[in-house]
Coordinates of C-alpha atoms in Angstrom, one line a residue:
X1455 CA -101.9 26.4 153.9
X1456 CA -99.2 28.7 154.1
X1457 CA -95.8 28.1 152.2
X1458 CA -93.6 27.5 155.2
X1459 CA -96.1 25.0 156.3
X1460 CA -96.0 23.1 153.0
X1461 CA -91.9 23.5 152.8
X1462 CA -92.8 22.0 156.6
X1463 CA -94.8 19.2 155.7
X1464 CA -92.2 18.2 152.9
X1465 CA -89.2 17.9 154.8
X1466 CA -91.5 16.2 157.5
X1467 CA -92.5 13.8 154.4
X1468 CA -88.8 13.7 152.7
X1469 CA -87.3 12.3 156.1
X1470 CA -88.9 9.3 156.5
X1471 CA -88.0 8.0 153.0
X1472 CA -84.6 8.7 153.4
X1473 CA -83.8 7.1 156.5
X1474 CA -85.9 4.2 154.9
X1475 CA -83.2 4.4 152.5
X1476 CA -80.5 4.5 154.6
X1477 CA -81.3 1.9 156.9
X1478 CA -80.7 -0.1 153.8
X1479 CA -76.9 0.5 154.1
X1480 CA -76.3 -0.1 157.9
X1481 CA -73.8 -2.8 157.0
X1482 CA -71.8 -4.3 159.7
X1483 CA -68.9 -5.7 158.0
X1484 CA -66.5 -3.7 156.2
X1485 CA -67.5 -1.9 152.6
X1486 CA -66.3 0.7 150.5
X1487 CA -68.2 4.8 150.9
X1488 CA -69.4 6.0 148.1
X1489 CA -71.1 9.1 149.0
X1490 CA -73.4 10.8 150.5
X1491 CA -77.9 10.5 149.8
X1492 CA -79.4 13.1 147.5
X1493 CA -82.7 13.7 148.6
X1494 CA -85.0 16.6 146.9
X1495 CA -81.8 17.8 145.7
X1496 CA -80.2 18.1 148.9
X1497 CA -77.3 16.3 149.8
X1498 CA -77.2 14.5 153.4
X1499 CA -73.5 14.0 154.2
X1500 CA -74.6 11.9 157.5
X1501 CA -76.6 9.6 155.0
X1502 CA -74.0 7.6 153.9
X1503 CA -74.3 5.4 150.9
X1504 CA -71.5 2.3 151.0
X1505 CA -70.9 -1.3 149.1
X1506 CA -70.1 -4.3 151.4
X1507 CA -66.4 -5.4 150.5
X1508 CA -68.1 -9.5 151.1
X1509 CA -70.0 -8.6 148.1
X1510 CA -68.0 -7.3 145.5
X1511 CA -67.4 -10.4 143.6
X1512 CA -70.7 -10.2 142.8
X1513 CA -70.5 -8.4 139.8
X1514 CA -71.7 -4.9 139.0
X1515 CA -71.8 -2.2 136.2
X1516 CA -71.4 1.2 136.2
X1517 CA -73.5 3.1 133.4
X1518 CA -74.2 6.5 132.0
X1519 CA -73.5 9.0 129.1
X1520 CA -70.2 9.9 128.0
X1521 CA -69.0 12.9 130.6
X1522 CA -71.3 11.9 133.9
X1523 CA -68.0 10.7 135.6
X1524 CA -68.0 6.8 134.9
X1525 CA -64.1 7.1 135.0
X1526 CA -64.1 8.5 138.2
X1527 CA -66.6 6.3 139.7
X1528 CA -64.1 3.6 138.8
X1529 CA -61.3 4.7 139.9
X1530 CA -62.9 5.7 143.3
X1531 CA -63.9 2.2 143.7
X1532 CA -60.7 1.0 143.0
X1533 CA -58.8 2.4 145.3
X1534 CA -60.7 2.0 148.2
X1535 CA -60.3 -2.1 147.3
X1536 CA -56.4 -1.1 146.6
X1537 CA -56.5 0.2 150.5
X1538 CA -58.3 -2.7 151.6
X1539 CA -56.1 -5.3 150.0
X1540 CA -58.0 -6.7 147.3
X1541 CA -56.3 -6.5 143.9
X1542 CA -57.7 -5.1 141.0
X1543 CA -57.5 -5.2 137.1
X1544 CA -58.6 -1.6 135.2
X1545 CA -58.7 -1.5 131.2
X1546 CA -57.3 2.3 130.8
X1547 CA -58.8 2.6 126.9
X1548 CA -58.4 6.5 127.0
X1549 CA -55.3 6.3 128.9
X1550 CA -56.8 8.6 131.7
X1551 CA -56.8 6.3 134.5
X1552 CA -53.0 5.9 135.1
X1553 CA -52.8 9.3 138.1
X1554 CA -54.7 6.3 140.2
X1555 CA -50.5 5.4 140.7
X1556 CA -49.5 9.1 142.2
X1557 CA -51.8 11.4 144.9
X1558 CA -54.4 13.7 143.9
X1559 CA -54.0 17.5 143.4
X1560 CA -56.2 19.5 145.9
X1561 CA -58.1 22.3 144.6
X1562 CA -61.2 24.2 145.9
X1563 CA -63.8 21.8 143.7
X1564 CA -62.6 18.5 145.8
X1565 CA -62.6 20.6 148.8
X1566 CA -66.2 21.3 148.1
X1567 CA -67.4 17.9 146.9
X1568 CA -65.6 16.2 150.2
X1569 CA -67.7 18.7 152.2
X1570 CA -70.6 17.8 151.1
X1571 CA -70.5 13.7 150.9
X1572 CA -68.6 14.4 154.6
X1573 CA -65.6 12.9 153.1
X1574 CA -61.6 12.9 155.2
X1575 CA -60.0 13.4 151.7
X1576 CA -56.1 12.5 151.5
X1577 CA -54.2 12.7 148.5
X1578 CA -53.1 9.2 147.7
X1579 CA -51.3 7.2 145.2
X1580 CA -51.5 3.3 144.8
X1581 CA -49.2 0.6 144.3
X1582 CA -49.7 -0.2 140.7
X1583 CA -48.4 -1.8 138.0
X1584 CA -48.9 -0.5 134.0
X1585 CA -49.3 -3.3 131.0
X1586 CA -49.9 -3.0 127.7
X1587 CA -50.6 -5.9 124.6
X1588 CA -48.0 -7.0 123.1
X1589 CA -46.0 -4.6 123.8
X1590 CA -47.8 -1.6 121.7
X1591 CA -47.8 1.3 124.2
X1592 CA -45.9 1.9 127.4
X1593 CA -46.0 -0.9 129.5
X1594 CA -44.8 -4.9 130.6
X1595 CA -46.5 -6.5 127.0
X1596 CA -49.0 -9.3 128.1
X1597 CA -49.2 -12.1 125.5
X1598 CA -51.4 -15.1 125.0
X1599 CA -50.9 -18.2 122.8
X1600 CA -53.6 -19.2 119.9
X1601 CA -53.9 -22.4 121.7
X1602 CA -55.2 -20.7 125.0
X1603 CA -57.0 -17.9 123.5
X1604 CA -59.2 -20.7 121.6
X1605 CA -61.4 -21.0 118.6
X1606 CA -64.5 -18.8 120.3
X1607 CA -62.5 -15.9 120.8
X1608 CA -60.5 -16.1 118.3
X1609 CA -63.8 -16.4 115.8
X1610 CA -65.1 -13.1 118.0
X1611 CA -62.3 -11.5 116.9
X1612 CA -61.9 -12.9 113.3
X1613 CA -65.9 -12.0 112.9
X1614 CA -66.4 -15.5 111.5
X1615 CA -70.1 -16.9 110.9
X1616 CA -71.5 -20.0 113.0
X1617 CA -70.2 -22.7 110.1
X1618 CA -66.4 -21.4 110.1
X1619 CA -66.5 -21.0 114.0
X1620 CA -67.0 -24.6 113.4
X1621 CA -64.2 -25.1 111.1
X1622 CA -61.9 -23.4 112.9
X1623 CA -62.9 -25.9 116.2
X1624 CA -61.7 -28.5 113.8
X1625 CA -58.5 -26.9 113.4
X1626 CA -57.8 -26.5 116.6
X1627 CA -58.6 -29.9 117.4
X1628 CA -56.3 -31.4 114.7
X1629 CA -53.2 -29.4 116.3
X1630 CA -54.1 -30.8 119.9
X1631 CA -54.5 -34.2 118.6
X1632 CA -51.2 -33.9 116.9
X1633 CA -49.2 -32.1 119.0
X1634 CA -48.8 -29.0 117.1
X1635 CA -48.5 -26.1 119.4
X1636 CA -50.5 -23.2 118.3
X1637 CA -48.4 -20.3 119.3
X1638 CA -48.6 -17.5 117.4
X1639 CA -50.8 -16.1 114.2
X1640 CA -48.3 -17.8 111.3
X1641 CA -48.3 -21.6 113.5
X1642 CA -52.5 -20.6 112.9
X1643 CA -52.0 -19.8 109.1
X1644 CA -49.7 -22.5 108.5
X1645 CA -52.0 -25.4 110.1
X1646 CA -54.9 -24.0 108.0
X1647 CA -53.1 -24.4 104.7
X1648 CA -51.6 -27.1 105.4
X1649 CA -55.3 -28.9 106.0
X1650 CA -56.3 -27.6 102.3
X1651 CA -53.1 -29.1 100.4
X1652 CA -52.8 -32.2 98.8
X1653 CA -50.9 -33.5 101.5
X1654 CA -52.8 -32.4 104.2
X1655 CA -56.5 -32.6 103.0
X1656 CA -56.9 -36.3 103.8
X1657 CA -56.0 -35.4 107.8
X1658 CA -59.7 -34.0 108.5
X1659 CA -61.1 -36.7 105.9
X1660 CA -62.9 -38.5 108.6
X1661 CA -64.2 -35.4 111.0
X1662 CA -65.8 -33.5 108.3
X1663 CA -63.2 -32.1 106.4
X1664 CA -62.2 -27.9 105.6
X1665 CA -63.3 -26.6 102.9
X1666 CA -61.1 -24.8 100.6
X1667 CA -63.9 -21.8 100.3
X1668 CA -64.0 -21.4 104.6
X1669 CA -60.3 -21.7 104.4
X1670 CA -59.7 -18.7 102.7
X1671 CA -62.2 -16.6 104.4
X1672 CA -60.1 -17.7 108.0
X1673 CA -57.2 -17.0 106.4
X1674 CA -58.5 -13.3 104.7
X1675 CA -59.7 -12.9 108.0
X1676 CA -56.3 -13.6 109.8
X1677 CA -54.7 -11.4 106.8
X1678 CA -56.3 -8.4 108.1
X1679 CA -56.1 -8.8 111.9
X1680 CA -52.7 -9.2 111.0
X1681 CA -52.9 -6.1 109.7
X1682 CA -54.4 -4.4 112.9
X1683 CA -50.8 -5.5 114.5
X1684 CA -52.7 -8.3 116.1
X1685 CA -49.3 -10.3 115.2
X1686 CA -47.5 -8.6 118.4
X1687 CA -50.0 -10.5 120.7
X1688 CA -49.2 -13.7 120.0
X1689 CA -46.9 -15.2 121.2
X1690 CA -44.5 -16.4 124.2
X1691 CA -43.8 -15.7 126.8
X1692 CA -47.1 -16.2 127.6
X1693 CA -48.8 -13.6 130.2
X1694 CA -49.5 -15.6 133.7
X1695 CA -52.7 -14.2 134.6
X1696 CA -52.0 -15.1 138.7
X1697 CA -49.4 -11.8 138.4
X1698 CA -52.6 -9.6 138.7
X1699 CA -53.5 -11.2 141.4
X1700 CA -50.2 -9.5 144.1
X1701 CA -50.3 -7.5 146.8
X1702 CA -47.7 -4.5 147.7
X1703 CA -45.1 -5.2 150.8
X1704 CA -47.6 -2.8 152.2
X1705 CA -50.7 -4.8 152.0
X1706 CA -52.2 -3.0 149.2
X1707 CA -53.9 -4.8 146.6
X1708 CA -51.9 -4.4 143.2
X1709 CA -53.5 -1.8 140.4
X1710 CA -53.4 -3.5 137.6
X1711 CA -53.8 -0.9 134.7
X1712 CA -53.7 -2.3 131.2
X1713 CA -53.0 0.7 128.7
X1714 CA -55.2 0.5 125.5
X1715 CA -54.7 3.9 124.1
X1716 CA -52.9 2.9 121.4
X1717 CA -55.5 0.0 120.3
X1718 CA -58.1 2.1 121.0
X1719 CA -59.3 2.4 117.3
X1720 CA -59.2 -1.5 117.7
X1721 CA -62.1 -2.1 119.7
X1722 CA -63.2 -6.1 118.9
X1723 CA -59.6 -7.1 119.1
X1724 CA -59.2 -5.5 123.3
X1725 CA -62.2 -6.2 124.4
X1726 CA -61.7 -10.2 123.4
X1727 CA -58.4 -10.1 124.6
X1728 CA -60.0 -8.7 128.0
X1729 CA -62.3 -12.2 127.8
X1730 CA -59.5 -13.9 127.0
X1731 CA -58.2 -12.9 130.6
X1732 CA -60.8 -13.5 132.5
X1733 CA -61.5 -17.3 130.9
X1734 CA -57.8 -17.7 132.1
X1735 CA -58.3 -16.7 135.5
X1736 CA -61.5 -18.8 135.8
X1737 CA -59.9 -21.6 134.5
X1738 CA -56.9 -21.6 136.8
X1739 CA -58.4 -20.2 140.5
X1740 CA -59.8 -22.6 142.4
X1741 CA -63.4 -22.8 143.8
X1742 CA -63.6 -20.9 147.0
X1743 CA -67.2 -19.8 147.5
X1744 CA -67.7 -17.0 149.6
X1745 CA -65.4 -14.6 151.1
X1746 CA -65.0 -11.6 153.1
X1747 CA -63.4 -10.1 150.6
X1748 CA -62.9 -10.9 146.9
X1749 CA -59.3 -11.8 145.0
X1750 CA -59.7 -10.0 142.9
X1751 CA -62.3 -7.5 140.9
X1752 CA -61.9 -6.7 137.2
X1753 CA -63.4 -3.2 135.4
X1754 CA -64.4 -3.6 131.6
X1755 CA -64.8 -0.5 130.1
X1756 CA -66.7 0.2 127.0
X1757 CA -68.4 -3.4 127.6
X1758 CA -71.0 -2.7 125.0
X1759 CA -67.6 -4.2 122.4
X1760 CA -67.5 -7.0 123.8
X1761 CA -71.0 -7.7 122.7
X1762 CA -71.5 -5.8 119.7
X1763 CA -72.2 -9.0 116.7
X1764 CA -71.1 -11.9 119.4
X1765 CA -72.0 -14.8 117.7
X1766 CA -74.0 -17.2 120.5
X1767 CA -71.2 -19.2 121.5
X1768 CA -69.3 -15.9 122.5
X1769 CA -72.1 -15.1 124.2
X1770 CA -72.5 -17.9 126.2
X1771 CA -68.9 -18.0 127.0
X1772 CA -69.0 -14.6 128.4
X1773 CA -72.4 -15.4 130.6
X1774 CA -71.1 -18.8 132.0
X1775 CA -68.0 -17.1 132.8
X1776 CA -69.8 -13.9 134.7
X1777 CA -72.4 -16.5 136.5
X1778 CA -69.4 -18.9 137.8
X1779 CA -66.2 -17.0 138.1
X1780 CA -67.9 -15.5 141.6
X1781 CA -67.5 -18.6 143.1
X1782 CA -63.4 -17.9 142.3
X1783 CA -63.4 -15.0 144.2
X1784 CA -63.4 -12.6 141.3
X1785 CA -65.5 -9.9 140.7
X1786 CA -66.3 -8.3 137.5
X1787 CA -67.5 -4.5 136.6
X1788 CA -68.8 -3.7 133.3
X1789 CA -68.8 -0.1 132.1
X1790 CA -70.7 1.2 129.5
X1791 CA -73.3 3.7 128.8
X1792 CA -77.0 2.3 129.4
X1793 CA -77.8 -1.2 130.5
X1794 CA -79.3 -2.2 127.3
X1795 CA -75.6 -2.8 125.7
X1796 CA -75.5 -5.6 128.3
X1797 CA -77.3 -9.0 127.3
X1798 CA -80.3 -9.9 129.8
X1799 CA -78.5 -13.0 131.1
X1800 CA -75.6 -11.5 131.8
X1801 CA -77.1 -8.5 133.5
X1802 CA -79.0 -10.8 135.6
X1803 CA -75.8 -11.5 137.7
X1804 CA -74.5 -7.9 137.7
X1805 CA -76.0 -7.3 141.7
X1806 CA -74.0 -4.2 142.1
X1807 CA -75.5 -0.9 140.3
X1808 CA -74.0 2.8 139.7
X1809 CA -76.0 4.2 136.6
X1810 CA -74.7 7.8 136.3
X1811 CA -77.3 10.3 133.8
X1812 CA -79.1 9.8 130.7
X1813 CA -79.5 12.1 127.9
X1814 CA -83.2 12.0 126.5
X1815 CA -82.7 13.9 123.2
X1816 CA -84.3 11.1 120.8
X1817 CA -87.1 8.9 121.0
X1818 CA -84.3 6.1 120.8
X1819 CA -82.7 8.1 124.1
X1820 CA -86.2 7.9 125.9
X1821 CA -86.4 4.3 125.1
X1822 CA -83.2 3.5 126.4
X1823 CA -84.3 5.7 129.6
X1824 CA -87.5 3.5 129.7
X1825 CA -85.9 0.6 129.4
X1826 CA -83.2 1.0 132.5
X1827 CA -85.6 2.4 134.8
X1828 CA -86.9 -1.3 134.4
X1829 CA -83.9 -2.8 135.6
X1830 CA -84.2 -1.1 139.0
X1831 CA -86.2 -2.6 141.9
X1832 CA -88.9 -0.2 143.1
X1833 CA -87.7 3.2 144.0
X1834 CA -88.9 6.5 146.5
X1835 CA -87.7 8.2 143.2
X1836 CA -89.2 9.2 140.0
X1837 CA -86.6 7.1 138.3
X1838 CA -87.3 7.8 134.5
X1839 CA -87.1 12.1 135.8
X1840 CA -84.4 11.8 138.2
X1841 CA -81.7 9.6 135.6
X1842 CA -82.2 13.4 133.4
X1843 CA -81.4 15.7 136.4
X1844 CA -78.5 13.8 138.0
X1845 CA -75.3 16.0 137.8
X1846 CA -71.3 14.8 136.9
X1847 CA -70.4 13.0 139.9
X1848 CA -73.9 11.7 140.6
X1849 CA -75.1 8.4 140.1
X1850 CA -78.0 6.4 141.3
X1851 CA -77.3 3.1 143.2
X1852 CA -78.5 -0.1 144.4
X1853 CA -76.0 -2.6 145.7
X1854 CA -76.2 -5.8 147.4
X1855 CA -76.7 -5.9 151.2
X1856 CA -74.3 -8.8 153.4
X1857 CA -77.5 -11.0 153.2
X1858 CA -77.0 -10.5 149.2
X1859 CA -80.5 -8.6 148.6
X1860 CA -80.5 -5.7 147.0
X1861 CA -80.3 -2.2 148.3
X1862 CA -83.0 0.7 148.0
X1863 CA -82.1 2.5 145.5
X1864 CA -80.7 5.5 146.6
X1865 CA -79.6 9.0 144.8
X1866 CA -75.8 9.5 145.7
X1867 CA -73.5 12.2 145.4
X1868 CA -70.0 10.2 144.6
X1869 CA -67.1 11.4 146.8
X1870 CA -64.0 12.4 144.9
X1871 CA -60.8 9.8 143.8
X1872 CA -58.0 10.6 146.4
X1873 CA -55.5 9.9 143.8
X1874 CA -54.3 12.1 140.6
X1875 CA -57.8 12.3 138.5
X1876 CA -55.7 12.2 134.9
X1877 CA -52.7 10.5 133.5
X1878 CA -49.6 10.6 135.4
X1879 CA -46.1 11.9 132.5
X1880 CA -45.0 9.9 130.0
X1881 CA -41.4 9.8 131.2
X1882 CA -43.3 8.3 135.3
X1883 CA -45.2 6.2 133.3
X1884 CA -41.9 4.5 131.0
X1885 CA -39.9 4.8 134.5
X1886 CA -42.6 2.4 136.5
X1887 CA -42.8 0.0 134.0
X1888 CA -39.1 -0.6 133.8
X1889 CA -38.7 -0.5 137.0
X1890 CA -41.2 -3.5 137.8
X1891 CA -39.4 -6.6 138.5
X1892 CA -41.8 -8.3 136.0
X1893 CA -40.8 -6.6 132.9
X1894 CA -37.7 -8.8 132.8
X1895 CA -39.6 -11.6 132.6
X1896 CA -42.4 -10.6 129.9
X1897 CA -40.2 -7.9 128.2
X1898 CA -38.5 -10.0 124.9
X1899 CA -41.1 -12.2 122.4
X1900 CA -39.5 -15.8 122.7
X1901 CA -40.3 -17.6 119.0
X1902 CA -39.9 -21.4 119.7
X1903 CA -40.5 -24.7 117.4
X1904 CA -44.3 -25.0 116.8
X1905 CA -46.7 -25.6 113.9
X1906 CA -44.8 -23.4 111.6
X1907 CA -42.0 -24.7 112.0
X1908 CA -43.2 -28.5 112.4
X1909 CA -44.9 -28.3 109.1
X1910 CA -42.8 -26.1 107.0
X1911 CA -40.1 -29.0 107.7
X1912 CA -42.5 -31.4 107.0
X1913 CA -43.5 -30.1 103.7
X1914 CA -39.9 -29.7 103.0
X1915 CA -39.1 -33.4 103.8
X1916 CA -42.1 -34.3 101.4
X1917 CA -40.7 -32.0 98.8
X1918 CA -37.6 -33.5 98.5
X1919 CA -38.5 -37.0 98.8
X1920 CA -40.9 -35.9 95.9
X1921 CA -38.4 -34.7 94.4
X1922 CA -35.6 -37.7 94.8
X1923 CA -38.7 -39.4 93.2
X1924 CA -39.0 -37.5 90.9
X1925 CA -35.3 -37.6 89.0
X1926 CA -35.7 -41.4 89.8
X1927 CA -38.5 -41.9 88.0
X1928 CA -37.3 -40.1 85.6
X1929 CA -33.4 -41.6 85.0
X1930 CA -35.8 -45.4 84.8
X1931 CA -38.0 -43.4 82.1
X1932 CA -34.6 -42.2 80.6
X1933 CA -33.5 -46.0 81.0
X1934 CA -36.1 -47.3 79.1
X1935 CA -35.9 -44.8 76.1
X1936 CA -32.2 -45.7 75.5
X1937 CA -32.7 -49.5 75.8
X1938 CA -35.6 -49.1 72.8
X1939 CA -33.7 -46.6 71.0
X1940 CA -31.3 -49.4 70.8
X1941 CA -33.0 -51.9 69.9
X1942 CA -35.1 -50.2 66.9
X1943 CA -32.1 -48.6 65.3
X1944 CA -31.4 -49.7 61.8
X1945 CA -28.1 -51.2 61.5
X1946 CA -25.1 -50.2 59.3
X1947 CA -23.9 -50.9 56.0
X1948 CA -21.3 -53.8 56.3
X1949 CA -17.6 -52.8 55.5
X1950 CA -15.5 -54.2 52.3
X1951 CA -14.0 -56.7 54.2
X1952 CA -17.4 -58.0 55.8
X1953 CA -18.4 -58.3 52.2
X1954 CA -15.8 -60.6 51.8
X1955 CA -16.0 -62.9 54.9
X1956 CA -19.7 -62.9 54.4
X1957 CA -19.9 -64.2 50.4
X1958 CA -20.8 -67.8 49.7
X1959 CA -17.5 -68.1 48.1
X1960 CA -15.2 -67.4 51.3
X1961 CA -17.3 -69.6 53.0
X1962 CA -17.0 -72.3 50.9
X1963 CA -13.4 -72.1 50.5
X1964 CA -13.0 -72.1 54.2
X1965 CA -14.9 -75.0 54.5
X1966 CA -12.4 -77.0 52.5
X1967 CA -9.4 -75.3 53.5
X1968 CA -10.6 -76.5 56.8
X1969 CA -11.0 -79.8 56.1
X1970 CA -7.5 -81.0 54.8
X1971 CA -6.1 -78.6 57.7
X1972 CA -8.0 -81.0 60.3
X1973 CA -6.7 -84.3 58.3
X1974 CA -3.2 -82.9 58.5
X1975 CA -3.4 -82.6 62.2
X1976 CA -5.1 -85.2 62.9
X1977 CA -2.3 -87.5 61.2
X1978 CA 0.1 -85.6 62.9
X1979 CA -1.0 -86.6 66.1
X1980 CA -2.3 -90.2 65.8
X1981 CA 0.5 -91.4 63.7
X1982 CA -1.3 -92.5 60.5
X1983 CA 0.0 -93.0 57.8
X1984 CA -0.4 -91.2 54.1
X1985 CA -2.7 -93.3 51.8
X1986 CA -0.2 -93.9 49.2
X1987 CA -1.6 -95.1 45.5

């Protein structure tokens, strides 16, 4: 066979499985484009690979080494939903993603990749809005409570074992059952030694009781997160999590970007703060079931943090959040670099797939390669060769169709962000979140009466009633000395004169003298006469 005949018979081969793969994306309804199919190495602009907009609250995750263009992926996805009206939340850890906010710069390599995916590129920016925890970094500080961030994650991010998990429950529970509000990281320090002291310690006598050794590892522990600048996330006015859920007066959904470059070195303490979110949001939307489109869809960036020494209850948080928080209307993207970083039951309910390339450099690299060409549903593709080849910008995919099966999986050339791929200028950046009519409102910490304060006046009181009990007991003790003193003290020598008046002689004579003194009054005064001889 000659070689044009066998170049013939490929393309005549090629065809078929393509449009087999395509006719797996003919959606009807609205959905985002992604790009275009690679097939043999060819790109097929008219093969158009897309994600229905019904199903984005199903979850997805976007994978692949550091460099293959997960950023980009997300921020492509994102603003298509911006355009479409659907709000969404981005985690901006390297603080790249910001230029989503202002239009992209044309140039001859976005010329090129828009020819070839058969994209109408447009630079665009999108309405967003720029936060930041606690107010470290540029932008409108979000801030939770203790009480609402709760003893799971706040265990996550304290890295305490199963049995102080358990004690810190308790603590919480105390302060609800009591009233003390659990605002910030010194109402949490104060509550836990309070529970240890002599005053305190019978409180949790009848629910098991805190021991003195767990309640110094919590309070170590909260030592050092202080330390981390945790203490600037604490606090009121507490973040309503509903804000990321506006649209512009456009009709654009709201990009929400929450800055982390400046806790970036603090991985454990974002990504629970991120969960902290997202358990807030659940907890406050109502149930809405399906929708044509979602509320809202959240991106989680480095997700393999979240996840990294989880204890099981964190765990469990994090999968019964994912598994019911569709049914809010909320969607959630995890990004991270192979599938493997994402526990099996939660990447059960990720339906919506981007994996960008794999390195294979190590046997642990070819494992990992293994192991997430296992995840995919059967492919026309050598899989475990393909996720080597794929170039920056590529990515294979498999989403969920309107009927909510999954896609073939298809190898896509990703069409270029129409907004600025990089961070916008500090001085844009400072002037947009100034100018947000929410800054106002979060801007300045508020530092109300709460456990702290409750129990530093209630020690007080107890102090100086001690202490009034004290210099009581102490003037009766003084009392009592004095009185005994007295009474034990040997008594003085008796003067001259008591000499006198005391002898058997003076008291003799005083008897007589006496007598004939009451005769002569007495005959004075009844008229007797004097016996005369």
């Amino acid at each position: 066979m000659s070689e044009s005949s066998h170049e013939s018979n490929e393309t005549a081969t090629a065809a078929p499985a393509a449009d087999r793969i395509l006719a797996g994306y003919g959606f009807t309804g609205p959905a985002l484009d992604l790009g275009a199919l690679l097939w043999d190495g060819v790109c097929l602009p008219d093969h158009q690979i897309r994600i229905p907009l019904s199903m984005l609250n199903r979850h997805g995750l976007v994978a692949g080494a550091t460099g293959t263009g997960k950023t980009k992926t997300l921020q492509l996805i994102a603003e298509q939903l911006s355009a479409n009206g659907v709000p969404v939340f981005l985690a901006d850890i390297k603080g790249d993603v910001s230029g989503i906010s202002a239009p992209g710069v044309p140039g001859e390599k976005i010329e090129e990749r828009a020819k070839d995916v058969a994209q109408d590129w447009r630079a665009t920016g999108h309405p967003c809005e720029f936060y930041s925890l606690g107010g470290i970094g540029p932008g409108i500080p979000v801030r939770a409570t203790v009480t609402s961030f709760g003893p799971v994650l706040m265990s996550k991010v304290l890295q305490l074992n199963q049995t102080q998990e358990q004690s810190l429950g308790l603590i919480f529970h105390y302060a609800d059952s009591k009233g003390l509000q659990l605002i910030d990281l010194k109402d949490l320090r104060a509550t836990v030694a309070f529970l240890v002291s002599d005053q305190g310690r019978p409180e949790l006598k009848g629910i098991g009781g805190l021991s003195t050794v767990t309640a110094g590892v919590i309070l170590r522990a909260l030592t050092a997160f202080e330390q981390q600048g945790a203490t600037e996330f604490f606090g009121e006015p507490e973040f309503d999590t509903s804000e990321f859920l506006r649209t512009a007066a456009d009709g654009r959904g709201t990009v929400s970007v929450l800055e982390l470059p400046a806790v970036q070195d603090k991985p454990q303490l974002f990504s629970t703060f991120l969960m902290w979110l997202l358990a807030d949001l659940f907890s406050d939307l109502p149930e809405v079931g399906d929708l044509e489109q979602p509320k809202l869809v959240f991106f989680i960036d480095e997700a393999h943090l979240l996840f990294n020494g989880a204890s099981k209850a964190f765990l469990d948080s994090i999968t019964q959040t994912v598994r019911l928080i569709r049914s809010r209307g909320v969607g959630i993207f995890f990004v991270t670099q192979t599938p493997k970083d994402v526990p099996a039951d939660v990447l059960a309910q990720l339906g919506n797939r981007v994996q960008h390339a794999l390195r294979a450099f190590t046997p642990d690299d070819a494992k990992a390669l293994k192991a997430t060409v296992r995840t995919f549903p059967n492919s026309e593709y050598d899989l475990e060769e393909l996720l080597t080849q794929l170039g920056t910008g590529e990515a294979v995919v498999t989403v969920l169709s309107e009927k909510g099966a999954p896609t073939p999986v298809a190898a896509t050339r990703l069409r270029a962000p129409q907004s600025l791929m990089g961070p916008i200028e500090p001085t844009a950046l400072d002037q947009a979140v100034k100018a947000s009519p929410l800054y106002p409102r979060y801007a300045e910490a508020v530092d109300r009466e709460s456990a702290y304060e409750r129990i530093s006046a209630d020690q007080a009181a107890a102090e100086a009633a001690a202490e009034t009990a004290a210099a009581a007991a102490e003037a009766e003790k003084e009392a009592k000395e004095a009185a005994k003193t007295a009474r034990t003290a040997p008594r003085p020598d008796p003067s001259l004169a008591e000499k006198v008046v005391g002898s058997g002689l003076f008291r003799s004579l005083a008897r007589s003298v006496g007598t004939q003194l009451g005769r002569e009054i007495s005959r004075s005064i009844f008229g007797t006469a004097k016996r005369r001889r």
